[in-house]
Amino acid sequence: MLLPRVISLSTDRNLLYDGTRYIFSSHHLGGLSLNNTNNEEPSSLQKKLLPRHISFMAMGGVIGTGIFKGSAETVGIAGPGVIFSYIFAGLLLLVVMSAIAEMATIYKGKNMKEFIREAFGERFSFVIGWLYCFMWLSVCVIEIIAAGSFLQYWMPEVPLWLLSLACAAFIIIINTMSVGGYGEFEFWLAGIKIAMIIVFIVLGVCILFGIIPGTNSPMLHNFTGNGGFFPNGWTAIFSALLVVMFSYGGSELIGLTLSETQDAEKVLPRVVKSFILRVILFYTLPILIICGLVPWNSLNEHTSPFVQVLTSAGLQGAAHLINFILITAVLSAANSGIYGATRMLHSMAKDGEAPAALGRLSKKGVPINSLKLSGIVLIAGSMIAYLTQEGLFRLLMAVPGFVVILVWISICMAQFKLRRTYPHEPGFKVWGYPYITLITIFCLSLIALMFIFDAQNRISIGVCLGVLFILIIYSFLKFRTSNKRTSS
């Protein structure tokens, strides 16, 4: 039986408006449900992510090019003492993640951007939201170019841009899956690289202390020679923070999974407690192994330090295996990045901060138009490798590194402001509030200033500040117009 189309406004509670048309609600008439949505596109994101999914997705976002390729640069800046840069940044990250977890226990069903909107309004949320999308798309471009450079280890004759383009196409296809399937796929991708890091640590310790016969065992010589633990002085650990911040960027991705996670307000605090320790260990221990096995000043940015270490130890076969795992690792990070960009665009479209078309969901619950836009940017970004390769990673890493600091500051500021207005006691609290929150904001602000005044980052930071300025101006024009329409 065909149901008549509803063409006028109705106050009947059995009718719901889904944005384009009226549909029957899930009330039943005579045992017959009129809400047949089998062939309809879903109206909201699906809550199909499990605790293990969000934990590994966040790990997938943070353990990528920053450790597997960028660590060569951080070690070159500060030597073995760079581990203190990672520890310091990890403590700042702990406060940021705790702030997200605290707000999640109060504002159930909302994500990170909506916390910022709740605290500072639509203009601030608009600017940070678009900056965050800009950051993630920049990260994805870095990751696919890194994947292409790792593939060149086996195919040196193939142009970098072509390999990067193939990686971009692969990531776009993966993100068309339902969120449950995507979460499962990312769980295994992230699991591979976590397992690889653990194996690398164990293997590295065995080589370092001569447990494996036939390998070169430097013992502790590389820590004491070549200028010692702080060859460029202890202040170099602060210079290295400019790259380290890029490495840790992506951890806050957990804050965007809340809309697709079952019982997010209960799950997130548990995940945060173990997550930070894992991240710090998975960065500091491998870097100690790298600095112990090869002189810190012998690393180059064209090949992963992990591969260089195993090759220098005479384990050429292991180097091939590691290179394969590195490719899956950076593709995993790009995978998380596209997820972050599309979910942020969807959230912004829902709040009127982005074109409404970007909020459209596929039948699998994927923000399909947001994915198309992200895919176009990703493919275009992969062509950067066609134009230039010299100093490319340093240039690109500064962009998300600077933006992630602004996002982290915004999260901490939102938690600082909202704590005083909570309707009830949070189930999870940031330790040492308000002092720890304020200290974190202060430290992050100092690092942001270091970015701005660092001569090597002038082009990248100039681009970031230009984008920020345009977004601020446009936010005033957009929401002033919106407010006038609302008043009318």
XYZ file of C-alpha atoms in Angstrom:
488
model
C 0.000 0.000 0.000
C 1.378 3.412 -0.939
C 1.383 6.037 1.771
C 0.373 9.570 0.762
C 3.233 12.065 0.663
C 3.129 14.686 3.397
C 3.437 18.102 1.732
C 2.546 20.509 4.533
C 3.905 21.341 7.949
C 2.466 19.141 10.637
C 2.410 19.199 14.415
C 1.609 15.486 14.546
C 4.202 13.837 16.780
C 4.075 10.761 14.565
C 5.752 12.772 11.795
C 9.425 13.651 11.865
C 11.344 15.945 9.519
C 14.695 14.496 8.437
C 16.034 17.585 6.662
C 14.487 16.995 3.228
C 11.078 15.410 3.862
C 8.676 14.206 6.551
C 8.743 10.567 7.572
C 6.725 8.475 10.000
C 8.261 7.879 13.406
C 8.720 4.469 14.932
C 5.202 4.383 16.418
C 3.310 1.246 15.446
C -0.258 1.181 14.173
C -1.954 -2.142 14.739
C 1.403 -3.861 15.134
C 2.635 -2.534 11.785
C 5.720 -0.276 11.828
C 5.506 2.598 9.367
C 9.160 3.515 9.827
C 10.653 1.392 7.083
C 14.120 2.755 6.673
C 15.719 -0.223 4.993
C 16.333 1.767 1.828
C 16.794 5.148 3.474
C 20.035 6.915 4.206
C 20.690 7.101 7.974
C 20.069 10.492 9.587
C 22.858 10.217 12.163
C 26.239 8.556 12.659
C 26.121 4.931 13.779
C 27.351 3.953 17.254
C 29.356 0.906 16.185
C 32.823 1.678 17.537
C 34.010 -0.470 20.444
C 36.573 0.503 23.132
C 39.349 -1.420 21.358
C 38.479 0.398 18.132
C 38.798 3.927 19.526
C 41.964 3.068 21.458
C 43.689 1.649 18.381
C 42.310 4.370 16.095
C 43.915 6.999 18.318
C 47.133 4.964 18.376
C 46.870 4.683 14.600
C 46.601 8.456 14.305
C 49.562 9.234 16.544
C 52.000 6.453 15.574
C 52.838 7.235 11.981
C 55.302 9.372 10.059
C 56.210 11.262 13.237
C 58.013 8.230 14.687
C 58.860 6.219 11.583
C 60.307 9.086 9.529
C 60.179 12.322 11.560
C 62.221 10.801 14.391
C 65.318 11.100 12.167
C 64.865 14.866 12.227
C 64.176 15.160 15.963
C 67.258 13.056 16.750
C 69.268 15.254 14.385
C 68.127 18.346 16.304
C 68.679 17.198 19.896
C 70.571 13.893 19.761
C 69.635 11.084 22.196
C 68.327 13.691 24.660
C 65.322 14.166 22.382
C 63.482 11.575 24.484
C 62.896 14.358 27.022
C 61.077 16.313 24.298
C 58.731 13.364 23.812
C 58.191 12.916 27.559
C 57.433 16.619 28.085
C 55.004 16.736 25.143
C 53.428 13.502 26.414
C 52.650 15.119 29.775
C 50.941 18.027 27.996
C 48.996 15.507 25.928
C 47.869 13.750 29.111
C 46.162 16.942 30.307
C 44.519 17.519 26.911
C 43.164 13.961 26.726
C 41.973 14.132 30.329
C 40.117 17.360 29.521
C 38.298 15.634 26.652
C 37.420 12.662 28.892
C 36.124 14.962 31.643
C 33.846 16.918 29.290
C 32.616 13.667 27.705
C 31.224 12.521 31.075
C 29.144 15.717 31.277
C 28.075 16.394 27.687
C 27.010 12.936 26.582
C 26.649 12.335 22.856
C 28.757 15.381 21.955
C 32.214 15.409 20.423
C 35.325 17.527 20.872
C 34.230 20.335 18.548
C 30.874 20.587 20.280
C 32.628 21.012 23.640
C 34.454 24.016 22.180
C 31.191 25.354 20.746
C 29.516 24.952 24.140
C 32.279 27.007 25.770
C 32.977 29.747 23.228
C 30.135 29.824 20.720
C 29.740 29.237 17.022
C 32.426 31.620 15.699
C 35.227 30.051 17.741
C 33.934 26.563 16.938
C 33.789 27.428 13.229
C 37.423 28.604 13.142
C 38.802 25.663 15.147
C 36.709 23.151 13.199
C 38.005 24.269 9.814
C 41.565 24.529 11.161
C 41.284 20.960 12.428
C 40.124 19.740 9.013
C 43.026 21.643 7.460
C 45.380 19.954 9.920
C 44.141 16.430 9.264
C 44.201 16.806 5.502
C 47.783 18.102 5.782
C 48.651 15.067 7.920
C 47.109 12.724 5.358
C 49.162 14.281 2.571
C 52.320 13.790 4.664
C 51.433 10.168 5.407
C 50.728 9.148 1.813
C 53.918 10.840 0.591
C 55.794 8.993 3.349
C 54.171 5.726 2.240
C 55.276 6.474 -1.322
C 58.852 7.137 -0.175
C 58.905 3.810 1.704
C 57.640 2.031 -1.429
C 60.583 3.541 -3.313
C 62.845 1.359 -1.142
C 61.710 -1.466 -3.460
C 60.757 0.563 -6.555
C 63.294 3.401 -6.808
C 62.551 3.922 -10.502
C 58.848 4.750 -9.917
C 58.150 8.479 -9.326
C 57.238 9.407 -5.749
C 54.098 11.269 -6.821
C 52.721 8.198 -8.612
C 53.250 5.911 -5.609
C 51.693 8.549 -3.330
C 48.696 8.827 -5.649
C 48.122 5.060 -5.467
C 48.243 5.211 -1.657
C 45.714 8.069 -1.661
C 43.274 6.039 -3.770
C 43.612 3.078 -1.391
C 42.827 5.218 1.678
C 39.756 6.774 0.047
C 38.343 3.338 -0.809
C 38.861 2.080 2.767
C 36.950 5.044 4.181
C 33.819 4.181 2.199
C 33.290 1.213 4.557
C 30.746 1.342 7.388
C 32.148 2.723 10.634
C 32.098 -0.742 12.219
C 34.060 -2.248 9.333
C 36.370 0.747 9.257
C 37.025 0.458 12.994
C 37.856 -3.233 12.622
C 40.163 -2.602 9.657
C 41.969 0.206 11.505
C 42.213 -1.992 14.612
C 44.269 -4.546 12.686
C 46.339 -1.966 10.806
C 47.235 -0.222 14.068
C 47.822 -3.604 15.708
C 50.440 -4.487 13.088
C 52.524 -1.396 13.753
C 52.203 -1.666 17.528
C 53.417 -5.266 17.300
C 56.246 -4.105 15.023
C 57.407 -1.481 17.520
C 57.418 -4.060 20.319
C 59.437 -6.496 18.181
C 61.819 -3.678 17.180
C 62.398 -2.769 20.837
C 63.134 -6.387 21.813
C 65.324 -6.977 18.749
C 67.138 -3.667 19.292
C 67.953 -4.455 22.918
C 69.325 -7.848 21.854
C 71.541 -6.242 19.181
C 72.629 -3.430 21.507
C 73.953 -5.826 24.128
C 75.363 -8.443 21.719
C 72.799 -11.160 22.421
C 72.291 -11.881 18.698
C 75.464 -13.455 17.221
C 76.927 -11.946 14.072
C 75.574 -8.428 14.634
C 77.513 -5.252 15.411
C 77.066 -4.429 19.098
C 78.019 -0.822 19.987
C 76.851 -1.219 23.611
C 76.574 2.318 25.091
C 79.229 3.966 22.904
C 76.746 5.963 20.800
C 75.217 7.483 23.936
C 78.556 8.711 25.267
C 80.395 9.437 22.000
C 79.585 11.954 19.257
C 78.965 14.756 21.732
C 77.198 12.717 24.397
C 73.521 12.615 25.340
C 72.962 16.343 24.641
C 75.334 17.026 21.708
C 73.623 20.311 20.818
C 72.980 21.432 24.393
C 69.944 20.840 26.595
C 68.044 23.728 24.978
C 67.847 21.661 21.777
C 65.112 19.560 23.390
C 62.838 22.608 23.111
C 63.736 23.110 19.447
C 62.821 19.467 18.805
C 59.363 20.109 20.280
C 58.389 21.760 16.998
C 58.543 18.365 15.266
C 57.450 16.336 18.302
C 54.121 18.216 18.424
C 53.391 16.989 14.920
C 54.198 13.448 16.027
C 51.693 13.533 18.898
C 49.012 15.283 16.875
C 46.098 12.940 16.271
C 45.751 11.655 19.816
C 42.788 13.990 20.301
C 41.042 12.058 17.503
C 39.357 10.142 20.333
C 37.326 13.305 20.898
C 35.693 12.892 17.476
C 34.771 9.215 17.934
C 32.302 10.010 20.733
C 29.339 10.276 18.341
C 30.024 6.747 17.055
C 31.038 5.009 20.305
C 28.769 2.999 22.567
C 28.716 4.399 26.147
C 31.436 6.908 25.222
C 31.240 8.720 28.563
C 32.187 5.458 30.341
C 34.671 4.130 27.796
C 36.773 7.246 27.221
C 38.151 7.760 30.764
C 39.337 4.118 30.802
C 41.003 4.439 27.411
C 42.797 7.695 28.304
C 44.504 6.228 31.379
C 46.353 3.547 29.416
C 46.673 5.423 26.143
C 49.147 8.118 27.232
C 51.594 5.652 28.800
C 51.589 3.558 25.644
C 52.226 6.561 23.413
C 55.172 7.825 25.483
C 56.739 4.347 25.669
C 56.219 3.658 21.957
C 58.117 6.851 21.131
C 60.887 7.021 23.741
C 61.997 3.370 23.748
C 62.449 2.999 19.955
C 64.334 6.316 19.810
C 66.685 5.147 22.574
C 67.289 1.964 20.564
C 67.941 3.962 17.371
C 70.401 6.313 19.103
C 72.121 3.353 20.739
C 72.654 1.381 17.537
C 73.694 4.138 15.111
C 75.380 7.525 15.707
C 72.703 10.198 16.039
C 74.351 12.357 13.362
C 74.401 9.583 10.736
C 70.625 9.397 10.203
C 69.115 10.812 7.012
C 65.517 11.848 6.348
C 65.130 9.922 3.096
C 64.990 6.461 4.714
C 63.261 5.407 7.918
C 65.613 5.260 10.942
C 64.141 1.827 11.695
C 65.350 0.474 8.358
C 68.723 2.229 8.715
C 69.264 0.636 12.130
C 68.532 -2.918 10.981
C 70.570 -2.491 7.803
C 73.581 -1.234 9.793
C 73.255 -4.259 12.075
C 73.510 -6.556 9.042
C 69.859 -7.678 9.142
C 68.960 -6.827 5.542
C 66.073 -9.315 5.460
C 64.555 -7.808 8.581
C 64.857 -4.377 6.969
C 62.548 -5.513 4.128
C 59.977 -6.760 6.631
C 60.190 -3.549 8.644
C 59.746 -1.475 5.484
C 56.543 -3.368 4.667
C 55.214 -2.760 8.162
C 56.185 0.916 7.948
C 54.019 1.256 4.859
C 51.020 -0.229 6.669
C 51.796 2.053 9.626
C 51.714 5.342 7.740
C 48.679 4.217 5.734
C 46.982 3.522 9.064
C 47.781 7.076 10.192
C 46.388 8.472 6.929
C 43.323 6.301 7.417
C 42.744 7.842 10.849
C 43.347 11.281 9.372
C 40.643 10.969 6.735
C 38.284 9.704 9.436
C 39.070 12.782 11.548
C 38.577 15.213 8.652
C 35.291 13.706 7.444
C 33.761 13.469 10.936
C 34.729 17.054 11.719
C 33.184 18.245 8.444
C 30.020 16.266 9.222
C 29.804 17.773 12.711
C 30.288 21.277 11.310
C 27.634 20.747 8.642
C 25.214 19.610 11.341
C 25.871 22.825 13.300
C 25.594 25.104 10.268
C 29.343 25.813 10.187
C 29.909 24.063 6.841
C 27.733 23.527 3.741
C 24.774 21.285 4.585
C 25.684 18.903 1.753
C 28.781 17.827 3.700
C 26.502 16.341 6.362
C 24.933 13.819 3.972
C 25.473 10.190 4.994
C 25.718 7.152 2.754
C 23.651 4.033 3.448
C 26.629 2.758 5.444
C 26.564 5.841 7.684
C 29.658 7.442 6.113
C 29.720 11.254 5.535
C 30.029 10.640 1.812
C 30.306 14.219 0.530
C 32.835 15.063 3.231
C 34.806 12.012 2.097
C 34.668 13.145 -1.536
C 35.985 16.592 -0.617
C 38.749 15.084 1.534
C 39.623 12.689 -1.275
C 40.032 15.521 -3.773
C 42.380 17.338 -1.383
C 44.329 14.129 -0.731
C 44.825 13.393 -4.425
C 45.824 16.998 -5.140
C 48.194 16.957 -2.154
C 49.957 13.841 -3.398
C 51.029 15.839 -6.440
C 53.191 18.061 -4.187
C 55.790 15.306 -4.460
C 55.838 15.960 -8.224
C 56.817 19.600 -7.663
C 59.479 19.288 -4.951
C 61.049 16.792 -2.557
C 63.878 18.772 -0.966
C 62.994 19.586 2.663
C 59.426 18.511 1.912
C 58.705 16.759 5.209
C 60.015 19.594 7.362
C 57.845 22.018 5.394
C 54.711 19.891 5.644
C 55.092 18.734 9.265
C 55.169 22.303 10.584
C 51.591 22.921 9.373
C 49.758 20.252 11.432
C 52.286 20.684 14.249
C 51.272 24.332 14.694
C 47.547 23.740 14.204
C 47.410 20.871 16.700
C 48.832 23.203 19.355
C 45.993 25.672 18.699
C 43.453 22.828 18.930
C 44.947 21.539 22.199
C 44.903 25.050 23.678
C 41.233 25.377 22.679
C 40.357 22.054 24.335
C 42.064 23.054 27.596
C 40.455 26.506 27.539
C 37.028 24.920 26.992
C 37.519 22.564 29.944
C 38.763 25.440 32.129
C 35.684 27.539 31.335
C 33.031 24.802 31.376
C 34.164 23.171 34.648
C 32.547 26.013 36.608
C 29.207 25.566 34.825
C 28.811 21.768 34.897
C 25.252 20.743 35.846
C 26.618 17.891 37.982
C 29.899 16.407 39.206
C 31.961 14.878 36.339
C 32.646 11.155 36.435
C 36.271 11.854 35.524
C 38.326 14.915 36.477
C 41.505 16.599 35.276
C 43.954 16.301 38.153
C 45.125 19.560 39.756
C 42.460 21.824 38.229
C 42.713 24.776 37.639
C 46.508 25.025 37.997
C 47.465 22.069 35.782
C 45.105 23.258 33.042
C 46.528 26.798 33.160
C 50.138 25.542 33.160
C 49.358 23.379 30.122
C 47.800 26.321 28.263
C 50.857 28.446 29.103
C 53.347 25.784 27.907
C 51.434 25.152 24.687
C 51.285 28.899 24.027
C 55.068 29.151 24.428
C 55.586 26.308 21.943
C 53.227 28.069 19.507
C 55.360 31.222 19.779
C 58.481 29.127 19.114
C 56.825 27.909 15.919
C 56.046 31.460 14.797
C 59.587 32.747 15.332
C 61.422 29.683 13.977
C 63.118 30.695 10.719
C 62.791 27.224 9.136
C 59.015 27.271 9.525
C 58.301 30.723 8.078
C 56.546 29.484 4.943
C 54.461 26.852 6.753
C 53.480 29.131 9.643
C 52.753 31.940 7.186
C 50.270 29.632 5.447
C 48.702 28.641 8.794
C 48.357 32.238 9.994
C 46.935 33.255 6.612
C 44.296 30.510 6.793
C 43.541 31.443 10.416
C 43.083 35.124 9.495
C 40.727 34.278 6.618
C 38.647 31.974 8.839
C 38.338 34.600 11.576
C 37.199 37.298 9.119
C 34.759 34.921 7.412
C 33.335 33.734 10.749
C 32.308 37.296 11.626
C 30.714 37.803 8.216
C 28.956 34.433 8.222
C 27.482 34.483 11.705
C 26.590 38.163 11.616
C 24.518 37.382 8.527
C 23.052 34.267 10.181
C 22.087 36.222 13.293
C 20.363 38.889 11.190
C 18.334 36.215 9.381
C 17.394 34.618 12.689
C 16.242 37.978 14.059
C 14.149 38.575 10.933
